[in-house]
Tab-separated table of N, CA and C in Angstrom:
chain	number	residue	atom	x	y	z
A	20	MET	N	-149.176	92.243	79.863
A	20	MET	CA	-148.527	91.608	78.104
A	20	MET	C	-150.569	91.289	77.754
A	21	ASP	N	-149.477	91.370	76.558
A	21	ASP	CA	-150.666	91.773	75.230
A	21	ASP	C	-151.041	90.430	74.613
A	22	ILE	N	-152.378	90.116	74.686
A	22	ILE	CA	-153.446	89.677	75.018
A	22	ILE	C	-154.130	89.414	72.905
A	23	GLU	N	-153.756	89.716	71.942
A	23	GLU	CA	-153.990	89.240	70.288
A	23	GLU	C	-155.271	88.028	70.477
A	24	LEU	N	-155.786	89.178	69.184
A	24	LEU	CA	-157.307	88.711	68.908
A	24	LEU	C	-157.471	88.194	67.690
A	25	THR	N	-158.046	88.155	67.436
A	25	THR	CA	-157.084	86.862	65.763
A	25	THR	C	-158.917	86.750	65.063
A	26	TYR	N	-158.230	86.512	63.837
A	26	TYR	CA	-159.551	86.313	62.939
A	26	TYR	C	-159.606	85.944	62.154
A	27	ARG	N	-160.235	85.088	61.719
A	27	ARG	CA	-160.956	85.068	59.994
A	27	ARG	C	-161.920	84.715	58.535
A	28	ARG	N	-161.243	85.457	58.193
A	28	ARG	CA	-163.782	84.990	57.581
A	28	ARG	C	-164.153	86.349	58.176
A	29	GLY	N	-163.457	87.544	58.786
A	29	GLY	CA	-164.865	87.608	59.370
A	29	GLY	C	-165.197	87.599	60.972
A	30	LEU	N	-164.160	86.476	61.530
A	30	LEU	CA	-165.149	85.944	62.193
A	30	LEU	C	-164.118	86.609	63.560
A	31	LEU	N	-164.473	86.215	64.999
A	31	LEU	CA	-163.628	86.088	66.248
A	31	LEU	C	-162.735	85.297	66.440
A	32	ARG	N	-162.349	84.807	66.227
A	32	ARG	CA	-161.306	83.114	66.163
A	32	ARG	C	-160.823	82.950	67.307
A	33	GLY	N	-160.073	83.995	68.367
A	33	GLY	CA	-159.276	83.888	69.335
A	33	GLY	C	-158.384	85.362	70.466
A	34	ILE	N	-159.090	84.734	71.318
A	34	ILE	CA	-158.724	86.346	72.307
A	34	ILE	C	-157.347	85.095	73.335
A	35	GLY	N	-156.442	86.037	72.958
A	35	GLY	CA	-154.890	85.313	73.721
A	35	GLY	C	-154.515	83.983	72.945
A	36	GLY	N	-154.458	83.422	73.604
A	36	GLY	CA	-154.860	81.608	73.387
A	36	GLY	C	-155.953	80.233	73.410
A	37	VAL	N	-157.187	82.029	73.133
A	37	VAL	CA	-158.167	80.149	73.166
A	37	VAL	C	-159.026	80.997	72.272
A	38	GLU	N	-159.628	79.246	71.465
A	38	GLU	CA	-159.518	79.512	70.446
A	38	GLU	C	-161.565	79.836	70.803
A	39	VAL	N	-161.714	80.572	69.933
A	39	VAL	CA	-163.942	80.971	69.375
A	39	VAL	C	-163.990	80.421	68.085
A	40	THR	N	-165.162	79.322	68.822
A	40	THR	CA	-165.747	78.547	67.231
A	40	THR	C	-166.848	78.786	66.558
A	41	TYR	N	-166.981	77.830	65.987
A	41	TYR	CA	-168.591	78.285	65.332
A	41	TYR	C	-169.464	76.938	65.296
A	42	GLY	N	-170.379	77.140	64.439
A	42	GLY	CA	-170.847	76.339	63.929
A	42	GLY	C	-170.618	75.583	62.917
A	43	PRO	N	-170.768	73.895	62.402
A	43	PRO	CA	-170.256	73.367	61.540
A	43	PRO	C	-170.990	74.833	59.847
A	44	ARG	N	-171.646	75.099	59.725
A	44	ARG	CA	-171.788	75.332	58.736
A	44	ARG	C	-172.227	77.838	59.302
A	45	GLU	N	-170.926	77.562	60.046
A	45	GLU	CA	-169.895	78.877	59.993
A	45	GLU	C	-170.936	79.862	58.318
A	46	TRP	N	-170.844	79.322	57.653
A	46	TRP	CA	-170.710	80.406	56.489
A	46	TRP	C	-172.775	81.139	56.519
A	47	LEU	N	-173.329	79.551	57.253
A	47	LEU	CA	-174.990	80.528	57.618
A	47	LEU	C	-174.675	81.194	58.694
A	48	ASP	N	-173.816	81.030	59.094
A	48	ASP	CA	-174.485	80.543	60.638
A	48	ASP	C	-173.156	81.622	61.825
A	49	SER	N	-172.094	82.878	61.166
A	49	SER	CA	-172.059	83.172	62.213
A	49	SER	C	-172.179	83.767	63.383
A	50	THR	N	-172.691	83.420	64.434
A	50	THR	CA	-172.601	83.005	66.276
A	50	THR	C	-171.446	82.319	66.671
A	51	PRO	N	-170.976	82.675	67.045
A	51	PRO	CA	-169.954	81.310	68.590
A	51	PRO	C	-170.787	80.742	69.098
A	52	ARG	N	-170.303	79.812	69.090
A	52	ARG	CA	-170.534	78.242	70.064
A	52	ARG	C	-169.503	77.268	70.991
A	53	ALA	N	-168.834	78.422	71.183
A	53	ALA	CA	-167.546	77.735	72.531
A	53	ALA	C	-167.009	78.911	72.656
A	54	LEU	N	-165.601	79.446	73.570
A	54	LEU	CA	-165.368	80.228	74.142
A	54	LEU	C	-164.608	79.197	74.621
A	55	GLY	N	-163.477	78.967	73.903
A	55	GLY	CA	-161.787	77.725	74.671
A	55	GLY	C	-163.221	76.891	75.086
A	56	SER	N	-163.288	75.413	75.725
A	56	SER	CA	-164.110	74.457	76.172
A	56	SER	C	-165.673	74.892	76.595
A	57	TRP	N	-165.589	76.468	77.439
A	57	TRP	CA	-166.640	76.734	77.983
A	57	TRP	C	-167.618	77.181	76.471
A	58	PRO	N	-169.518	76.455	76.919
A	58	PRO	CA	-170.115	76.193	75.858
A	58	PRO	C	-171.154	77.396	76.077
A	59	LEU	N	-171.106	78.139	74.486
A	59	LEU	CA	-172.282	78.291	74.486
A	59	LEU	C	-173.284	78.828	73.894
A	60	GLU	N	-174.631	79.027	75.266
A	60	GLU	CA	-176.188	78.169	75.061
A	60	GLU	C	-176.549	79.969	74.492
A	61	TYR	N	-178.086	79.539	73.343
A	61	TYR	CA	-178.471	80.842	73.201
A	61	TYR	C	-179.701	80.409	73.409
A	62	GLN	N	-180.812	81.684	73.579
A	62	GLN	CA	-182.423	81.423	73.371
A	62	GLN	C	-182.991	81.097	72.663
A	63	ARG	N	-183.914	80.415	72.525
A	63	ARG	CA	-184.139	79.632	70.762
A	63	ARG	C	-184.858	80.123	69.964
A	64	PHE	N	-183.899	80.207	68.611
A	64	PHE	CA	-184.809	80.696	67.993
A	64	PHE	C	-184.091	82.556	67.679
A	65	SER	N	-183.691	83.003	68.491
A	65	SER	CA	-182.759	83.915	68.542
A	65	SER	C	-180.924	84.438	69.180
A	66	THR	N	-180.486	85.177	68.025
A	66	THR	CA	-178.421	85.566	68.361
A	66	THR	C	-178.787	85.808	69.751
A	67	THR	N	-179.627	85.392	71.684
A	67	THR	CA	-179.428	86.450	72.796
A	67	THR	C	-178.755	85.284	73.266
A	68	LEU	N	-177.350	85.299	73.817
A	68	LEU	CA	-176.568	84.871	74.529
A	68	LEU	C	-177.319	84.436	75.333
A	69	ARG	N	-177.535	83.525	75.961
A	69	ARG	CA	-178.136	82.763	77.174
A	69	ARG	C	-177.414	82.533	78.455
A	70	SER	N	-176.587	81.786	78.677
A	70	SER	CA	-175.710	81.292	79.280
A	70	SER	C	-174.115	81.288	78.286
A	71	VAL	N	-173.517	80.829	79.544
A	71	VAL	CA	-171.694	80.807	79.166
A	71	VAL	C	-170.847	79.793	79.304
A	72	ALA	N	-171.039	78.456	79.120
A	72	ALA	CA	-170.366	77.210	80.921
A	72	ALA	C	-171.739	78.012	82.030
A	73	GLY	N	-172.708	77.566	81.547
A	73	GLY	CA	-173.620	78.198	82.388
A	73	GLY	C	-173.740	78.430	83.512
A	74	ILE	N	-172.970	80.135	83.665
A	74	ILE	CA	-173.671	80.972	83.825
A	74	ILE	C	-174.521	81.745	82.958
A	75	GLU	N	-175.653	82.191	83.796
A	75	GLU	CA	-176.763	82.301	83.321
A	75	GLU	C	-176.408	83.916	82.652
A	76	ILE	N	-177.044	84.612	81.957
A	76	ILE	CA	-177.378	85.621	81.445
A	76	ILE	C	-178.427	86.209	81.397
A	77	THR	N	-179.601	87.404	82.048
A	77	THR	CA	-180.928	87.679	81.532
A	77	THR	C	-180.456	89.282	81.618
A	78	TYR	N	-181.318	89.982	81.221
A	78	TYR	CA	-182.106	91.151	80.047
A	78	TYR	C	-182.600	91.845	80.708
A	79	ARG	N	-183.422	92.958	79.133
A	79	ARG	CA	-183.980	93.371	79.817
A	79	ARG	C	-185.322	93.176	79.251
A	80	ARG	N	-186.125	93.298	79.581
A	80	ARG	CA	-187.762	92.657	79.676
A	80	ARG	C	-187.652	93.853	77.966
A	81	TRP	N	-188.209	93.105	77.058
A	81	TRP	CA	-188.232	93.627	75.566
A	81	TRP	C	-186.475	93.522	75.080
A	82	SER	N	-186.104	93.327	75.989
A	82	SER	CA	-184.696	94.186	74.758
A	82	SER	C	-182.805	93.262	75.142
A	83	ALA	N	-182.157	93.477	73.844
A	83	ALA	CA	-181.551	93.302	74.143
A	83	ALA	C	-179.971	93.035	75.396
A	84	LEU	N	-180.582	94.716	76.374
A	84	LEU	CA	-179.604	95.213	77.326
A	84	LEU	C	-179.536	93.669	78.479
A	85	PRO	N	-177.584	93.251	78.698
A	85	PRO	CA	-178.518	92.192	79.972
A	85	PRO	C	-177.745	93.379	81.233
A	86	LEU	N	-178.622	92.038	81.991
A	86	LEU	CA	-178.621	93.020	83.375
A	86	LEU	C	-177.950	92.193	84.374
A	87	THR	N	-177.497	90.943	84.281
A	87	THR	CA	-176.618	89.677	85.195
A	87	THR	C	-175.831	89.249	84.314
A	88	VAL	N	-174.291	89.110	84.477
A	88	VAL	CA	-174.344	87.287	84.178
A	88	VAL	C	-173.328	86.804	84.964
A	89	GLY	N	-174.152	85.364	85.489
A	89	GLY	CA	-174.254	85.116	86.948
A	89	GLY	C	-174.346	86.083	87.534
A	90	GLU	N	-173.529	85.884	88.952
A	90	GLU	CA	-174.075	86.858	90.431
A	90	GLU	C	-173.393	88.134	90.219
A	91	TRP	N	-173.094	88.601	88.812
A	91	TRP	CA	-172.370	90.324	88.158
A	91	TRP	C	-173.708	90.892	87.439
A	92	SER	N	-173.554	92.248	87.842
A	92	SER	CA	-174.592	92.048	87.604
A	92	SER	C	-174.479	93.494	86.450
A	93	CYS	N	-175.109	94.297	86.197
A	93	CYS	CA	-174.827	95.304	84.386
A	93	CYS	C	-175.276	96.210	85.004
A	94	GLU	N	-174.237	97.404	84.588
A	94	GLU	CA	-174.770	98.849	84.752
A	94	GLU	C	-174.419	99.568	82.689
A	95	HIS	N	-175.909	100.718	82.259
A	95	HIS	CA	-176.570	101.002	81.222
A	95	HIS	C	-175.691	102.680	81.688
A	96	SER	N	-175.210	103.178	80.961
A	96	SER	CA	-176.059	104.789	80.678
A	96	SER	C	-177.523	104.611	81.179
A	97	ARG	N	-177.693	105.996	80.820
A	97	ARG	CA	-178.646	106.372	80.903
A	97	ARG	C	-180.512	106.192	80.465
A	98	PHE	N	-180.079	106.017	79.167
A	98	PHE	CA	-180.712	105.466	77.971
A	98	PHE	C	-180.023	104.036	77.296
A	99	GLY	N	-178.972	103.658	77.924
A	99	GLY	CA	-179.123	102.461	77.769
A	99	GLY	C	-177.902	102.858	76.339
A	100	SER	N	-177.544	103.514	76.342
A	100	SER	CA	-176.920	102.600	74.808
A	100	SER	C	-175.246	102.699	75.206
A	101	ARG	N	-175.090	102.580	75.439
A	101	ARG	CA	-173.652	101.652	76.132
A	101	ARG	C	-173.875	101.425	77.632
A	102	MET	N	-173.667	99.853	77.494
A	102	MET	CA	-172.729	99.097	79.070
A	102	MET	C	-171.423	100.119	79.388
A	103	LEU	N	-171.946	100.374	80.874
A	103	LEU	CA	-170.506	101.043	81.586
A	103	LEU	C	-169.957	100.413	82.622
A	104	ARG	N	-170.683	99.014	83.345
A	104	ARG	CA	-170.676	97.826	83.820
A	104	ARG	C	-170.446	96.652	83.618
A	105	LEU	N	-169.492	96.065	84.226
A	105	LEU	CA	-169.860	94.303	83.363
A	105	LEU	C	-169.633	93.594	85.486
A	106	GLY	N	-169.989	93.879	85.917
A	106	GLY	CA	-169.368	93.280	87.261
A	106	GLY	C	-169.189	93.870	88.524
A	107	PRO	N	-167.341	93.974	88.505
A	107	PRO	CA	-166.528	94.552	88.620
A	107	PRO	C	-165.906	95.047	87.785
A	108	TYR	N	-166.497	94.724	85.993
A	108	TYR	CA	-165.511	96.343	85.653
A	108	TYR	C	-166.171	96.775	85.229
A	109	PRO	N	-165.510	98.384	85.274
A	109	PRO	CA	-165.462	99.624	84.573
A	109	PRO	C	-165.163	99.593	83.674
A	110	LEU	N	-166.593	99.832	82.561
A	110	LEU	CA	-166.290	99.952	80.552
A	110	LEU	C	-166.335	101.601	81.186
A	111	SER	N	-164.926	101.410	79.750
A	111	SER	CA	-164.970	103.298	78.924
A	111	SER	C	-164.798	102.878	77.463
A	112	HIS	N	-165.716	104.418	77.004
A	112	HIS	CA	-166.139	104.640	75.519
A	112	HIS	C	-165.240	105.254	74.829
A	113	ASP	N	-164.583	104.755	73.468
A	113	ASP	CA	-164.196	106.251	73.263
A	113	ASP	C	-164.912	107.613	72.649
A	114	ARG	N	-165.600	108.755	72.133
A	114	ARG	CA	-166.206	109.851	72.624
A	114	ARG	C	-166.926	109.691	72.062
A	115	GLY	N	-167.692	108.862	70.712
A	115	GLY	CA	-168.256	109.009	70.402
A	115	GLY	C	-169.138	107.802	71.098
A	116	GLY	N	-168.935	106.471	71.739
A	116	GLY	CA	-169.402	106.512	72.722
A	116	GLY	C	-169.297	104.813	72.085
A	117	ASN	N	-169.441	104.352	70.677
A	117	ASN	CA	-169.059	102.916	69.773
A	117	ASN	C	-168.699	102.846	70.238
A	118	ARG	N	-167.219	102.159	71.053
A	118	ARG	CA	-166.222	101.672	70.812
A	118	ARG	C	-165.784	101.337	71.877
A	119	VAL	N	-165.326	100.373	72.682
A	119	VAL	CA	-165.648	99.740	74.360
A	119	VAL	C	-163.198	99.967	74.357
A	120	ARG	N	-163.051	101.652	75.124
A	120	ARG	CA	-161.719	101.227	75.283
A	120	ARG	C	-161.186	100.137	76.051
A	121	THR	N	-162.209	100.779	77.709
A	121	THR	CA	-161.326	99.421	78.257
A	121	THR	C	-162.586	98.631	78.997
A	122	VAL	N	-161.972	97.649	80.131
A	122	VAL	CA	-162.316	96.128	79.831
A	122	VAL	C	-161.881	96.014	81.718
A	123	GLY	N	-162.529	97.317	82.853
A	123	GLY	CA	-161.531	97.094	84.280
A	123	GLY	C	-160.230	97.233	83.463
A	124	PRO	N	-158.822	96.617	83.266
A	124	PRO	CA	-157.501	96.903	83.534
A	124	PRO	C	-157.541	96.505	82.091
A	125	LEU	N	-158.030	95.886	81.400
A	125	LEU	CA	-157.723	95.230	80.174
A	125	LEU	C	-158.261	96.617	79.103
A	126	GLU	N	-156.642	96.890	77.993
A	126	GLU	CA	-156.944	98.642	76.821
A	126	GLU	C	-157.129	97.582	75.752
A	127	ILE	N	-158.062	98.001	75.486
A	127	ILE	CA	-158.492	97.894	74.090
A	127	ILE	C	-158.011	98.704	72.912
A	128	SER	N	-157.456	97.982	71.247
A	128	SER	CA	-156.121	98.560	70.176
A	128	SER	C	-157.525	98.281	69.636
A	129	TYR	N	-157.572	99.112	68.540
A	129	TYR	CA	-158.064	98.880	66.894
A	129	TYR	C	-157.546	98.959	65.786
A	130	ASP	N	-157.864	98.321	64.715
A	130	ASP	CA	-157.069	98.382	63.664
A	130	ASP	C	-157.407	99.681	63.402
A	131	ARG	N	-156.289	99.858	61.835
A	131	ARG	CA	-156.300	101.780	61.651
A	131	ARG	C	-157.420	102.575	61.603
A	132	PHE	N	-158.777	100.944	60.796
A	132	PHE	CA	-159.684	101.499	60.396
A	132	PHE	C	-160.626	101.880	61.954
A	133	GLY	N	-159.880	101.416	62.497
A	133	GLY	CA	-160.670	101.800	64.262
A	133	GLY	C	-162.803	100.843	63.649
A	134	SER	N	-162.463	99.361	62.831
A	134	SER	CA	-163.535	98.668	62.955
A	134	SER	C	-163.407	97.454	63.745
A	135	ARG	N	-162.525	96.695	64.032
A	135	ARG	CA	-161.667	95.649	64.435
A	135	ARG	C	-160.772	95.837	65.513
A	136	PRO	N	-161.501	95.466	66.652
A	136	PRO	CA	-160.712	95.549	67.938
A	136	PRO	C	-159.663	94.249	67.454
A	137	VAL	N	-157.790	94.432	67.961
A	137	VAL	CA	-156.887	93.154	67.467
A	137	VAL	C	-156.591	93.710	68.631
A	138	ARG	N	-157.088	93.967	69.220
A	138	ARG	CA	-155.867	93.400	70.961
A	138	ARG	C	-155.829	94.268	71.988
A	139	ALA	N	-155.777	93.458	73.130
A	139	ALA	CA	-156.721	94.008	74.040
A	139	ALA	C	-154.241	93.663	75.103
A	140	HIS	N	-154.305	94.857	75.935
A	140	HIS	CA	-153.171	95.186	77.146
A	140	HIS	C	-153.356	94.734	78.644
A	141	LEU	N	-152.649	94.402	79.437
A	141	LEU	CA	-153.720	93.668	80.716
A	141	LEU	C	-152.259	94.336	81.144
A	142	PRO	N	-151.336	95.876	81.690
A	142	PRO	CA	-150.568	95.778	82.609
A	142	PRO	C	-149.936	95.492	84.101
A	143	GLY	N	-148.796	94.602	84.016
A	143	GLY	CA	-148.211	93.716	84.953
A	143	GLY	C	-147.676	93.233	84.420
A	144	ASP	N	-147.385	91.601	84.898
A	144	ASP	CA	-146.965	91.021	84.266
A	144	ASP	C	-147.456	89.339	84.924
A	145	ALA	N	-148.785	89.552	84.287
A	145	ALA	CA	-149.483	88.326	84.249
A	145	ALA	C	-148.682	87.618	83.520
A	146	ALA	N	-149.247	86.363	82.951
A	146	ALA	CA	-148.631	85.147	82.541
A	146	ALA	C	-150.121	85.258	81.582
A	147	GLU	N	-150.970	84.500	82.084
A	147	GLU	CA	-151.874	84.635	80.883
A	147	GLU	C	-153.339	85.481	82.072
A	148	LEU	N	-154.397	85.312	80.937
A	148	LEU	CA	-155.931	85.996	81.508
A	148	LEU	C	-156.821	85.354	82.637
A	149	SER	N	-157.396	86.160	83.810
A	149	SER	CA	-158.064	84.617	84.747
A	149	SER	C	-159.027	85.143	83.832
A	150	PRO	N	-159.779	83.904	84.088
A	150	PRO	CA	-161.397	83.595	83.036
A	150	PRO	C	-162.661	84.180	83.950
A	151	ASP	N	-162.008	85.708	84.667
A	151	ASP	CA	-162.998	86.422	84.673
A	151	ASP	C	-162.831	87.231	83.528
A	152	LEU	N	-161.661	87.694	83.430
A	152	LEU	CA	-161.548	88.920	82.843
A	152	LEU	C	-162.075	88.983	80.395
A	153	LEU	N	-161.430	87.076	81.317
A	153	LEU	CA	-161.589	86.470	79.854
A	153	LEU	C	-163.335	86.472	79.528
A	154	LEU	N	-163.723	85.995	80.640
A	154	LEU	CA	-165.479	86.412	79.902
A	154	LEU	C	-165.745	87.674	79.776
A	155	ALA	N	-165.632	88.352	80.836
A	155	ALA	CA	-165.866	90.353	80.466
A	155	ALA	C	-165.634	90.637	79.640
A	156	LEU	N	-164.332	90.359	78.884
A	156	LEU	CA	-163.400	90.668	77.179
A	156	LEU	C	-164.254	89.918	76.694
A	157	PHE	N	-164.289	88.459	76.431
A	157	PHE	CA	-165.806	88.000	75.362
A	157	PHE	C	-167.108	88.251	75.086
A	158	LEU	N	-167.211	89.348	76.126
A	158	LEU	CA	-169.298	89.103	76.676
A	158	LEU	C	-169.392	90.761	75.982
A	159	THR	N	-167.861	91.650	76.787
A	159	THR	CA	-168.595	93.354	76.080
A	159	THR	C	-167.976	93.075	73.644
A	160	LEU	N	-166.886	92.424	73.582
A	160	LEU	CA	-166.468	92.344	72.170
A	160	LEU	C	-168.376	91.737	70.985
A	161	PHE	N	-168.411	90.871	72.026
A	161	PHE	CA	-169.622	89.903	71.660
A	161	PHE	C	-171.085	91.151	71.092
A	162	TRP	N	-171.176	91.819	72.520
A	162	TRP	CA	-172.681	92.398	72.699
A	162	TRP	C	-171.790	94.329	71.873
A	163	GLN	N	-171.214	93.700	71.762
A	163	GLN	CA	-170.289	95.224	71.092
A	163	GLN	C	-171.282	95.532	69.225
A	164	GLN	N	-170.387	93.796	68.782
A	164	GLN	CA	-170.037	93.307	67.498
A	164	GLN	C	-172.333	93.288	67.455
A	165	GLN	N	-172.414	92.152	67.647
A	165	GLN	CA	-173.866	92.710	67.827
A	165	GLN	C	-174.710	94.132	68.303
A	166	SER	N	-174.392	95.551	68.853
A	166	SER	CA	-174.763	96.523	68.274
A	166	SER	C	-174.263	96.744	67.153
A	167	TRP	N	-172.861	96.837	67.159
A	167	TRP	CA	-173.063	97.856	65.062
A	167	TRP	C	-173.134	96.937	64.014
A	168	GLU	N	-173.324	95.647	64.206
A	168	GLU	CA	-174.050	94.574	63.263
A	168	GLU	C	-176.182	95.387	62.798
A	169	ALA	N	-176.369	95.224	64.015
A	169	ALA	CA	-178.369	95.771	64.533
A	169	ALA	C	-177.786	97.147	64.316
A	170	GLN	N	-176.534	98.430	63.805
A	170	GLN	CA	-176.793	99.864	63.613
A	170	GLN	C	-176.597	99.936	62.028
A	171	GLN	N	-176.183	97.816	62.094
A	171	GLN	CA	-175.933	98.361	59.710
A	171	GLN	C	-177.144	98.252	58.940
A	172	ARG	N	-177.976	96.730	59.698
A	172	ARG	CA	-178.948	96.799	59.029
A	172	ARG	C	-180.191	97.999	59.298
A	173	SER	N	-180.000	98.733	60.969
A	173	SER	CA	-181.371	100.126	60.665
A	173	SER	C	-181.131	100.907	59.558
A	174	ASN	N	-179.617	100.789	59.159
A	174	ASN	CA	-179.245	101.347	58.252
A	174	ASN	C	-179.057	101.735	56.982
A	175	SER	N	-179.307	100.027	56.760
A	175	SER	CA	-179.550	99.598	55.026
A	175	SER	C	-181.370	99.734	54.840
């Protein structure tokens, strides 16, 4: 099964048939507000994601490294530079470590410049993405994008 990741005006708008929506003034605030029918809640005055559809996300103190997503624990590399596991799903990265290549059984493909994930492939005959895999894929892409944006700001 191939899951298309769609974009408009530079923002992720869909994962397969699931819409990613933004606030009414998205040109000022590019923070997603919902994944399908799941509301996304953030820490006050921040873009740190606090919960997805009531599933609480906790972070390491004084950092943006997630520790848990509901019942799932998160595992990071030794210095916290990349996530290695999100709950039951191992993550693999490209050689540079900047791009996530797999989330559990999902294989992520990028555009020809390597800057935007455009497709996820799920081997087998599944008709749709399970809610757990959808959540894991969204969170992985969301945190990866935040990391890239932070790197760009620090290089400027």
